[in-house]
Coordinates of C-alpha atoms in Angstrom, one line a residue:
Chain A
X1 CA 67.2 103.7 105.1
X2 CA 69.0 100.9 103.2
X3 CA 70.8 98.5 105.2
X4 CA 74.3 100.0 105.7
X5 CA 75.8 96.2 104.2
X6 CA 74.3 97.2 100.8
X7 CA 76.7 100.2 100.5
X8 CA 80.2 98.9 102.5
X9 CA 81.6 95.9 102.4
X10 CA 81.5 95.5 106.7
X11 CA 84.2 92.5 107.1
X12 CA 86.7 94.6 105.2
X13 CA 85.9 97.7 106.8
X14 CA 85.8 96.7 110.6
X15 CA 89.1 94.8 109.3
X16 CA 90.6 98.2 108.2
X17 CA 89.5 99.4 110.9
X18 CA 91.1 97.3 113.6
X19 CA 94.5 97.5 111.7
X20 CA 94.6 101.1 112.3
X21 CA 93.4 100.8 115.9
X22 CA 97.0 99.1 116.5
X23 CA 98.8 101.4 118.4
X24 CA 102.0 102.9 117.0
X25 CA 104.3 101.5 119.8
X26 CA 102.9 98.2 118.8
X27 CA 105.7 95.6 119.8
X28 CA 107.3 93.7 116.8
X29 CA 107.8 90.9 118.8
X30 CA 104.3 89.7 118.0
X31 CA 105.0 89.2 114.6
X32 CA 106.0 85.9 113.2
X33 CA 110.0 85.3 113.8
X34 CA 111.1 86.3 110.3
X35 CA 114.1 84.0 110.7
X36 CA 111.3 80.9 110.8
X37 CA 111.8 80.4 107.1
X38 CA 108.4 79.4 105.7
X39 CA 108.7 76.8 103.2
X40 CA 110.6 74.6 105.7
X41 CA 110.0 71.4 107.1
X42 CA 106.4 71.7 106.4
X43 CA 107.0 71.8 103.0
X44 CA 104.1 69.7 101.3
X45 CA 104.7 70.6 97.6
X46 CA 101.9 72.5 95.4
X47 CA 98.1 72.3 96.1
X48 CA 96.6 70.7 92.8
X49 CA 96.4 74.0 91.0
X50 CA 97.7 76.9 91.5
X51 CA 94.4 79.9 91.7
X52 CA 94.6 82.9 89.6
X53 CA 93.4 85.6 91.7
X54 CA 90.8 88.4 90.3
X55 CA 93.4 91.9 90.7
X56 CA 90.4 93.7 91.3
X57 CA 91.5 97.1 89.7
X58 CA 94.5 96.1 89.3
X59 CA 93.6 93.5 87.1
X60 CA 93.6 89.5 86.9
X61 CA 94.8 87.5 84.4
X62 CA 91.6 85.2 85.6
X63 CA 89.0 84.7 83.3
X64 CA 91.0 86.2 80.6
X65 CA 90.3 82.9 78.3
X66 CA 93.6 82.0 76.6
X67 CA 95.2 84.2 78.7
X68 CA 94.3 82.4 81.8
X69 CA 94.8 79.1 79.8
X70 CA 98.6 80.1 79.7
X71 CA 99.2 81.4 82.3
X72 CA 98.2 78.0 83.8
X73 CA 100.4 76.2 81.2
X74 CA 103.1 78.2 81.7
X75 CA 103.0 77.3 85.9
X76 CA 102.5 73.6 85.0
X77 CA 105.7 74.1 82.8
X78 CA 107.2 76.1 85.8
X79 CA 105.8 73.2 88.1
X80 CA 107.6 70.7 86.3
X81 CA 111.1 72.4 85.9
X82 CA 111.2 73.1 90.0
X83 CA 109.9 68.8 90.2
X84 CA 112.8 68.1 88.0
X85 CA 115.6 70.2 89.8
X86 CA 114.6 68.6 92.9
X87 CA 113.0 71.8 94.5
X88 CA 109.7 70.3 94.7
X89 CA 108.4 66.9 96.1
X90 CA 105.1 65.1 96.5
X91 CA 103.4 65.6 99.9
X92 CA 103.7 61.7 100.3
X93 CA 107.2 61.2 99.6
X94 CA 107.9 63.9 101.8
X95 CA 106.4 63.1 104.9
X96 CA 108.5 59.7 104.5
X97 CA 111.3 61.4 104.4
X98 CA 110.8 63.9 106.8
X99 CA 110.0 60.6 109.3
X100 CA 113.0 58.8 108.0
X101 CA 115.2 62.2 108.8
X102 CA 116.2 62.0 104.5
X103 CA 115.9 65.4 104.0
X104 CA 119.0 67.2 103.7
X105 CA 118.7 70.8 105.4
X106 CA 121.0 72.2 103.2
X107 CA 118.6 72.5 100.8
X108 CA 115.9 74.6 103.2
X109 CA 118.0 76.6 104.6
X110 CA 117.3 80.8 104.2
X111 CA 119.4 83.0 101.9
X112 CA 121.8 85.9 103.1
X113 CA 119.4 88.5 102.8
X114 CA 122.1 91.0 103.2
X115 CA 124.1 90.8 100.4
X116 CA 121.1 90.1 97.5
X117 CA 119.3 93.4 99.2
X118 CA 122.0 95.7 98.5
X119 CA 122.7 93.9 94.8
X120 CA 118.4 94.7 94.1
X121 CA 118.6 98.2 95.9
X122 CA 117.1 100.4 94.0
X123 CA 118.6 104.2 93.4
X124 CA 118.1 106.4 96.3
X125 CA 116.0 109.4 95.8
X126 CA 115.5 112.6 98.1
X127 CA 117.8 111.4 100.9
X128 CA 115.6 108.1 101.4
X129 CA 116.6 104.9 100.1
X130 CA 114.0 102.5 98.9
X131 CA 114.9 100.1 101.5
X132 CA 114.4 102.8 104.0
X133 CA 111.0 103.6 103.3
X134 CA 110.2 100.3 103.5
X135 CA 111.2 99.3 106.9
X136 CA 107.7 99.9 108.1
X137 CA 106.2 98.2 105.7
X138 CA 106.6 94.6 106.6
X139 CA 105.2 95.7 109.7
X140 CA 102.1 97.2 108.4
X141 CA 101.6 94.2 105.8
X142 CA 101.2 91.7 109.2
X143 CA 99.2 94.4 110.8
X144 CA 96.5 94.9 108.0
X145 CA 96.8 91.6 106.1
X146 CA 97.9 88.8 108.8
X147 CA 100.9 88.2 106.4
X148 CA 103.9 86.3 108.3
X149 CA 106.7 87.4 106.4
X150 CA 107.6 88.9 103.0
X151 CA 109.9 89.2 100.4
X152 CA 110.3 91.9 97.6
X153 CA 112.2 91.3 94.2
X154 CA 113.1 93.6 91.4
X155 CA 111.6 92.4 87.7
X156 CA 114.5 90.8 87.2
X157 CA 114.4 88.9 89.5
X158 CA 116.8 90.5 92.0
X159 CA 116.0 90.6 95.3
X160 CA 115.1 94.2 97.1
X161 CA 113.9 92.9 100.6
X162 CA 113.6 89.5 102.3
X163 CA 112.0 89.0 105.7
X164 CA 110.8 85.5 104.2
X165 CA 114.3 83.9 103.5
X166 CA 114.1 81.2 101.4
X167 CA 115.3 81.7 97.7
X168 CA 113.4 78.3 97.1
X169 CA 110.2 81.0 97.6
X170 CA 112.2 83.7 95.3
X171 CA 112.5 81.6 92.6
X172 CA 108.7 80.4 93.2
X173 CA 107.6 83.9 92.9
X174 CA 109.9 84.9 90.2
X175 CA 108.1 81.7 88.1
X176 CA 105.1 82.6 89.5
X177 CA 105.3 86.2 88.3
X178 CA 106.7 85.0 84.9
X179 CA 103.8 83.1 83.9
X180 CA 101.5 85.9 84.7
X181 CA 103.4 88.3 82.5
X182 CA 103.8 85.9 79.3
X183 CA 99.6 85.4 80.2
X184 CA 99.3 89.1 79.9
X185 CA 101.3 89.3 76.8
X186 CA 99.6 86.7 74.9
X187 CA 95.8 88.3 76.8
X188 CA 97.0 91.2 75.0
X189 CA 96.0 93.3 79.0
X190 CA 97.7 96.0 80.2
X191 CA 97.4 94.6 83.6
X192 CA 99.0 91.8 85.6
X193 CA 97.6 90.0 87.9
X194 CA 98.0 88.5 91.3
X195 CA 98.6 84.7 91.9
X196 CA 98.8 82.4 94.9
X197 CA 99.8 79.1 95.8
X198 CA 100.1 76.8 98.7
X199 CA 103.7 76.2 100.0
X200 CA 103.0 74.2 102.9
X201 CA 100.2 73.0 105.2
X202 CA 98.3 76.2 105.9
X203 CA 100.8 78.9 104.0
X204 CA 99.9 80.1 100.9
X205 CA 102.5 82.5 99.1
X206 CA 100.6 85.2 97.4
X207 CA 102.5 87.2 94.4
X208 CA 101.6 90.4 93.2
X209 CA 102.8 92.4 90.9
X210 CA 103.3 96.1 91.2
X211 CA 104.2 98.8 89.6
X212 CA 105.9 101.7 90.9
X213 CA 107.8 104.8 89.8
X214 CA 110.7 102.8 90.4
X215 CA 109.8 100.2 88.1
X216 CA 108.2 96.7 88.5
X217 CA 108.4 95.2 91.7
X218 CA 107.0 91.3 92.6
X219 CA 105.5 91.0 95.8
X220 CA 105.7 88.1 97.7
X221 CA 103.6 87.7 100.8
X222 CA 103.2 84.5 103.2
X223 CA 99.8 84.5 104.6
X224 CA 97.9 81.3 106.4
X225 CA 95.1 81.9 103.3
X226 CA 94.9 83.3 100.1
X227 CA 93.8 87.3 99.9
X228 CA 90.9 88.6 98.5
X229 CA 90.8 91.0 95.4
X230 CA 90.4 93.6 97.6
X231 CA 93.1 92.8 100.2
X232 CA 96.0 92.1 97.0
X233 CA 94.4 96.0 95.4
X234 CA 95.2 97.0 99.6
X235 CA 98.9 95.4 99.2
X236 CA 99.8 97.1 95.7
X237 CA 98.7 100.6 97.2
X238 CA 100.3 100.0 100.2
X239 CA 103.7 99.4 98.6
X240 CA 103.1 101.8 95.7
X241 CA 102.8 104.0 98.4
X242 CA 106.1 103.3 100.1
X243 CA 108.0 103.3 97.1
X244 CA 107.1 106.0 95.3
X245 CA 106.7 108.3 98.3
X246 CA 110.0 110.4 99.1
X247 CA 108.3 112.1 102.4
X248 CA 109.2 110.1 105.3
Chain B
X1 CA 104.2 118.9 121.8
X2 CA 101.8 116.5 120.1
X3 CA 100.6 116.8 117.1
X4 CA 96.3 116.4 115.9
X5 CA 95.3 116.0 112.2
X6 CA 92.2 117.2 112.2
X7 CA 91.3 115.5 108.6
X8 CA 88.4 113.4 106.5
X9 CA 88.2 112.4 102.7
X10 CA 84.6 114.0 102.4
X11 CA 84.5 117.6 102.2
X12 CA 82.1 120.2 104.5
X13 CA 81.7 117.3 107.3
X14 CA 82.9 120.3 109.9
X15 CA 86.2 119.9 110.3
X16 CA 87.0 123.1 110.6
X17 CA 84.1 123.9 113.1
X18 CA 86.0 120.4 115.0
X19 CA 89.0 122.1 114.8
X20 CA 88.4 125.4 116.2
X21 CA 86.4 124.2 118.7
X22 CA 88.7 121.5 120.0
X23 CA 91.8 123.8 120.2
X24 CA 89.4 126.3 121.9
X25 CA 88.7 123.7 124.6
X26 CA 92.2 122.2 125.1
X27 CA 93.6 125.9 125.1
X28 CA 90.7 126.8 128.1
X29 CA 91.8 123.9 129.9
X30 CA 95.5 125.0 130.3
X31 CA 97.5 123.6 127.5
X32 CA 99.3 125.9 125.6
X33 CA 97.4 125.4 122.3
X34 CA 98.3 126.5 118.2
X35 CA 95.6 126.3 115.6
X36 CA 97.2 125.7 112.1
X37 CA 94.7 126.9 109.6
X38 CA 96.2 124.0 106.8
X39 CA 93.4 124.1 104.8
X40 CA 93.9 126.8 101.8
X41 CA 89.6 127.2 101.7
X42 CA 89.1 127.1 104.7
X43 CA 87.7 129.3 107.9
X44 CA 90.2 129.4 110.6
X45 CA 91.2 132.7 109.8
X46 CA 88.0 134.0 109.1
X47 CA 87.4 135.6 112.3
X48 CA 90.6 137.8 111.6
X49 CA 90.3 141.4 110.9
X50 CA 91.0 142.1 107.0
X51 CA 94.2 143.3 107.3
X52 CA 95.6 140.6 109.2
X53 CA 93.6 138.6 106.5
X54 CA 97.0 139.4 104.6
X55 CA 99.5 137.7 107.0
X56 CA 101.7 135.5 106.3
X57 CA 100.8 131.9 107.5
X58 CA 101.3 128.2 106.8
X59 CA 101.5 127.7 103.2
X60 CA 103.9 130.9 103.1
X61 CA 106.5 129.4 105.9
X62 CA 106.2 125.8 103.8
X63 CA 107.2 128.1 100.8
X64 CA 109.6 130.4 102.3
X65 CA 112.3 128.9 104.2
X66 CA 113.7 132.2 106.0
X67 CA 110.3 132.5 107.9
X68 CA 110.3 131.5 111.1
X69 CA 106.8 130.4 113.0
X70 CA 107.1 133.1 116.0
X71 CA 106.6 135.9 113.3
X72 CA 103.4 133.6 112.1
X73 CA 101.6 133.4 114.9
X74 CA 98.4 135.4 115.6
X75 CA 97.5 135.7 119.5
X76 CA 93.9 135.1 120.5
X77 CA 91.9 136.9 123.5
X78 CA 92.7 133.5 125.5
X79 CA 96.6 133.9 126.2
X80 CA 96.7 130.2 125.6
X81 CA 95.9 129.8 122.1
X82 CA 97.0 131.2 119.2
X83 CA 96.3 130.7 115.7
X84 CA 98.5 130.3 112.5
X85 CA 96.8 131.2 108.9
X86 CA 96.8 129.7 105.8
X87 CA 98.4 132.3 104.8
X88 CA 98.9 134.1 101.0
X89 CA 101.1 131.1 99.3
X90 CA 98.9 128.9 97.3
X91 CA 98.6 125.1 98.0
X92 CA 101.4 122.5 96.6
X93 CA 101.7 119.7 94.8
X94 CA 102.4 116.2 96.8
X95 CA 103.7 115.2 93.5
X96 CA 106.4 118.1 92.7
X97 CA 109.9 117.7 93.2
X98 CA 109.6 119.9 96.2
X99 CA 108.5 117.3 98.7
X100 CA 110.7 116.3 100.6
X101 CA 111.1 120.3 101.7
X102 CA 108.2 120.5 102.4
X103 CA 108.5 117.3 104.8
X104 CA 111.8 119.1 106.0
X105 CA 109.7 122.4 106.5
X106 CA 106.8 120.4 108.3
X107 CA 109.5 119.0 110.8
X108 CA 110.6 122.7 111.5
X109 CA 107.1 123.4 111.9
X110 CA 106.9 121.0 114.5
X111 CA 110.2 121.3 116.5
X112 CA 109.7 126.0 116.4
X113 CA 106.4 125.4 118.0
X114 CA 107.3 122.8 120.5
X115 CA 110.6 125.3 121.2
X116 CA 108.1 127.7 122.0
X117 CA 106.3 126.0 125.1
X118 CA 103.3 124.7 122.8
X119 CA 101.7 121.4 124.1
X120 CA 99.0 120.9 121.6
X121 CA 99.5 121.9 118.0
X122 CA 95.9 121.0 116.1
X123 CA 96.0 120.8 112.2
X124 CA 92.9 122.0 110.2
X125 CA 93.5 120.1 107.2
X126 CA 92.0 120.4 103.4
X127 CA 89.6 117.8 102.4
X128 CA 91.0 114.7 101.1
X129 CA 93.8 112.3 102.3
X130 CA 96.4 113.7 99.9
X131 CA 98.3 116.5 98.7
X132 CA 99.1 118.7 101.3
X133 CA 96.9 116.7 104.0
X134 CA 99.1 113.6 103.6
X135 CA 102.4 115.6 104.1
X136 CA 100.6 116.6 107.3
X137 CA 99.6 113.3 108.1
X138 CA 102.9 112.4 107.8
X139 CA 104.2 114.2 110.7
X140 CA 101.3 114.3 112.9
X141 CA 101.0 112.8 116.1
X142 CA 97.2 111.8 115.8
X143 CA 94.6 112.4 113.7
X144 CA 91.2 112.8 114.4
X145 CA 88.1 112.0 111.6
X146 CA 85.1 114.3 111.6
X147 CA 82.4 112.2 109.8
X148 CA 78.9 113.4 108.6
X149 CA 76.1 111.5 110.4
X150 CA 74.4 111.7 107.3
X151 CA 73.8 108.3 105.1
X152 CA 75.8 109.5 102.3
X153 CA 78.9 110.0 104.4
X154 CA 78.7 106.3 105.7
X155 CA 79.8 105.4 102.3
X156 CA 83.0 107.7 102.2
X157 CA 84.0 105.7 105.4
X158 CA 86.0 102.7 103.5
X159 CA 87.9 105.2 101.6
X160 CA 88.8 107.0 104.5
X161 CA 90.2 104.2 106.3
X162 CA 92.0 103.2 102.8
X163 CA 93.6 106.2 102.4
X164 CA 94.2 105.7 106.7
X165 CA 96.1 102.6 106.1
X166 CA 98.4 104.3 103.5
X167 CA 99.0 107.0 105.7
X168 CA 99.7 104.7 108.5
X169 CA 102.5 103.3 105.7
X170 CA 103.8 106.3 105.6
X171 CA 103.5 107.6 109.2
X172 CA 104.0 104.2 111.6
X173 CA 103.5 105.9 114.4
X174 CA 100.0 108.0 113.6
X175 CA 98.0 107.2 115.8
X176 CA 94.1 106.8 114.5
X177 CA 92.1 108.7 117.1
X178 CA 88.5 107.7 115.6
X179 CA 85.7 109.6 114.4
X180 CA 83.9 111.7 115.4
X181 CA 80.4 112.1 114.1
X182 CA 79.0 115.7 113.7
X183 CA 76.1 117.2 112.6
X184 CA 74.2 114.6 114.1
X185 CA 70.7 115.3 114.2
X186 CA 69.0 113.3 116.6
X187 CA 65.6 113.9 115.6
X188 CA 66.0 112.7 112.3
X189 CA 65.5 108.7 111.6
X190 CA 68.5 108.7 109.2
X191 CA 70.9 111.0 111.0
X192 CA 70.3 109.1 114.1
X193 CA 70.5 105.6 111.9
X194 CA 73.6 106.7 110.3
X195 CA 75.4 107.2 113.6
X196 CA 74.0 103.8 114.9
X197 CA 75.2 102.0 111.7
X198 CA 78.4 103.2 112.0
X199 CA 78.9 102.2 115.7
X200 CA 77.9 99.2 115.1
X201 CA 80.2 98.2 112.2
X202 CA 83.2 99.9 113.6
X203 CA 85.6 98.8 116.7
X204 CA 83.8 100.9 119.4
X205 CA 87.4 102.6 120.1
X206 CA 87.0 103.6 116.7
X207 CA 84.0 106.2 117.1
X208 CA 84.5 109.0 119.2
X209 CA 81.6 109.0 122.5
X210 CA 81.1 112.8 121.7
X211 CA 78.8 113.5 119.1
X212 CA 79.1 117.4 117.9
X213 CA 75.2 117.7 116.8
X214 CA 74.0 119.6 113.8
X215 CA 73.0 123.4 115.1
X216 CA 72.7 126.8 114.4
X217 CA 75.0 127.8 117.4
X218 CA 77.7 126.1 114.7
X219 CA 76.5 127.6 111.9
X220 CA 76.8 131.4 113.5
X221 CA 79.9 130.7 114.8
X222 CA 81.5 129.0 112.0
X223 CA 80.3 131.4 109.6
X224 CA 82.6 134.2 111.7
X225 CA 85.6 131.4 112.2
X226 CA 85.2 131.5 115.8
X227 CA 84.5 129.2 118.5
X228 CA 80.9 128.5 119.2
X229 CA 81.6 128.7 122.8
X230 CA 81.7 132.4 123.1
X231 CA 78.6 132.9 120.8
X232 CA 75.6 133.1 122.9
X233 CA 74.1 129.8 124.4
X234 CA 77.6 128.2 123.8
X235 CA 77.4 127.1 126.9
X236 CA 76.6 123.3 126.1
X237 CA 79.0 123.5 123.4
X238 CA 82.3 124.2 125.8
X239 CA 80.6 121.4 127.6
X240 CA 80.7 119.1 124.3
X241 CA 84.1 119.6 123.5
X242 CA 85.7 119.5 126.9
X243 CA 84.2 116.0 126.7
X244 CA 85.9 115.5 123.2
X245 CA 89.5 117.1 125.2
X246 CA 89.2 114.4 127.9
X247 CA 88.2 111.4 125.5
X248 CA 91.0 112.6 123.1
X249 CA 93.6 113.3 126.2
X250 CA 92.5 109.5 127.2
X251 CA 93.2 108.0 123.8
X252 CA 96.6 109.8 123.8
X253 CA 97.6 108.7 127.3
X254 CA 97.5 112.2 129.0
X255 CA 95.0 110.7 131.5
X256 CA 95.7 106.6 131.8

């Protein structure tokens, strides 16, 4: 018989498989306090280059030649505009000024989540709100992908849901998510990919977009290291399938 | 009342012979058991005489909301389990606008049997993680994963536990009994293989112990929908799936 590795992929199975081995009753309090906003006083700026992921069937704006090519422009354009409005700062610079105490934290502190959820709700359907089926979902994102928090914004640009708190991470995404669709424009794809970037030392902000019945939602998931193509195709469907379900 | 899915992606990996067989051995142990024959093709209500072939059953109370369960369910010789047929209504779209009803008739489902003493209610499902299986899925306590120790099945196994994780989405609190391997045939390198591959990749407390074994006990008794307990030489089997009960009743906290 042919070794059983040649036909599954084992890591992501026995990974799948210990997700769903959590029990139900599974105490939230294991999760990462969603009130730590990521993107804090860690903060160390970008990594040198933000990595296009490969979508797997979702599709990648990677490898897409002059697609690729501006999608990376446009995130050095995006890079640039957040350096110049302050909202970015070079590791160096900002371990000095984290040691001198010169960092105001007025600028790192989280954004009422309250108020930009119900200004991004989308319209209820069946009896469930969007934002109703999706208060398991966070849950289920820590328990099958290790994320730490999330966030989840309408195209737009409005936000729907935000366990991560930090609009400095919204507007990241939102850029982030930008670039990727002006790259599929110009790649002339019908699909958009996923992109991640590091936000501090050991958290990396993935962003995926995903399309649902009720429209075009961008993902944003803080993970301690980038997902695979397989894990971002696992976040898509998982969300997909808490949007656009009306069962629960 | 709790709630077992008895479901799989792959079709013909004997869930149905699971099914029957389980609810047989939790209703011989005491429980107050209901076999819901979900699964439009399939055997359950095989055993039934023809005319009771035309009750009403499952897919009829999803459909009709005036039924109620008590006029659904069909008594067996053991006074503690009873069956409920798939009835005449044909199978529904997860996609249609109907839904959510049926989500609302699932949960009447549910709360009518438990209102009628039932402790164990066990699901025979359609093949497939959708559909009609995944409005199931979405109510159900549990959910228990017959899987073919056969090589070709191995390679259904991520898909299952893809269309698992969704389901988990959908239903926090379903909780992922395991699989259990069937028609396992010992004597054969890559049946025997198959099962060892498959323990050794998964959590162990993902793999049921019990291993229901290929056999012709289960293909007599499956072909006239009834337990393969009462067939002759069924002895071994009641044995086999008490052991599946008391792993299962384990796993659910019955027994810890």
């Amino acid at each position: 018989m042919d070794p059983i590795e040649s036909w599954v992929d084992v890591s992501e199975l026995r990974r799948m498989a210990d997700a769903l081995l959590i029990r139900p009753e599974h105490p939230e309090g294991s999760r990462a306090d969603p009130h730590a906003g990521p993107f804090g006083a860690q903060f160390e700026g970008f990594e040198a280059e933000p990595v296009l992921g490969n979508g797997g069937t979702l599709g990648s704006v990677a490898g897409q030649g002059r697609g690729a090519s501006k999608a990376r422009d446009a995130l050095a354009s995006a890079r640039e505009l957040a350096r110049k409005g302050g909202l970015l700062e070079g590791s160096g610079k900002r371990t000095r000024e984290l040691r001198s105490g010169g960092l105001e934290e007025k600028s790192l502190s989280p954004s009422p989540p309250k108020e930009k959820a119900e200004e991004g709700l989308p319209k209820e359907r069946d009896g469930n709100s969007v934002l109703e089926r999706l208060a398991p979902f966070g849950g289920w994102l820590h328990d099958a992908l290790g994320s730490r928090s999330y966030f989840l914004l309408e195209r737009s640009g409005k936000v729907v849901l935000d366990e991560a708190k930090s609009e400095k991470l919204h507007h990241l995404a939102r850029t982030l998510a930008q670039a990727a669709f002006t790259a599929k424009r110009q790649a002339g794809t019908a699909a958009v990919g996923n992109l991640h970037i590091k936000v501090e030392q050991g958290a990396i902000l993935e962003v995926i977009p995903v399309n649902t019945r009720e429209g075009l939602f961008i993902l944003g998931v803080l993970l301690d290291k980038p997902l695979v193509p397989r894990q971002v195709e696992t976040a898509a469907r998982g969300l997909q399938q808490v949007v656009d379900s009306s069962s629960f | 009342m709790v709630t077992i899915a008895i479901s799989s992606q792959k079709g013909g990996v004997g869930k149905t012979t699971v099914a029957i067989n389980l609810a047989h051995a939790f209703g011989r142990s005491g429980s107050r058991t209901v076999l819901v024959d979900a699964d439009p093709q399939g055997s359950v209500g095989l055993s039934l005489t023809r005319q009771s072939r035309l009750l009403s059953g499952f897919y009829d109370y999803i459909d009709d909301g005036e039924l109620k369960v008590e006029g659904l369910l069909v008594p067996t010789r053991m006074q503690t389990l009873s069956l409920i047929p798939a009835g005449q209504a044909s199978d529904y779209d997860l996609n249609g606008s109907s839904s959510a009803v049926v989500t609302s008739r699932l949960r009447n489902l549910h709360s009518e049997l438990e209102d009628l003493g039932m402790d164990i209610c066990i699901i025979d499902t359609a093949a497939g993680l959708f559909g009609a299986t995944a409005d199931v899925l979405s109510m159900a306590d549990a959910v228990l994963v017959p899987q073919q120790a056969e090589p070709l099945g191995i390679r259904s196994v991520p898909k299952m536990l893809e269309a698992l994780t969704r389901m988990r989405i959908a239903n926090p609190r379903l909780m992922i009994l395991g699989v259990v391997l069937t028609m396992m045939q010992e004597l054969l390198p890559e049946s025997r293989d198959t099962g060892q591959a498959l323990r050794a990749i998964m959590p162990p407390e993902m793999v049921m112990n019990t291993v229901v074994p290929r056999g012709d006990v289960f293909v007599k008794a499956s072909a006239r929908g009834l337990p393969a307990g009462v067939m002759d030489g069924g002895d071994e089997v009641l044995a086999l799936f008490d052991r599946l009960r008391i792993e299962i009743e384990s796993r659910l906290g019955f027994m810890s």
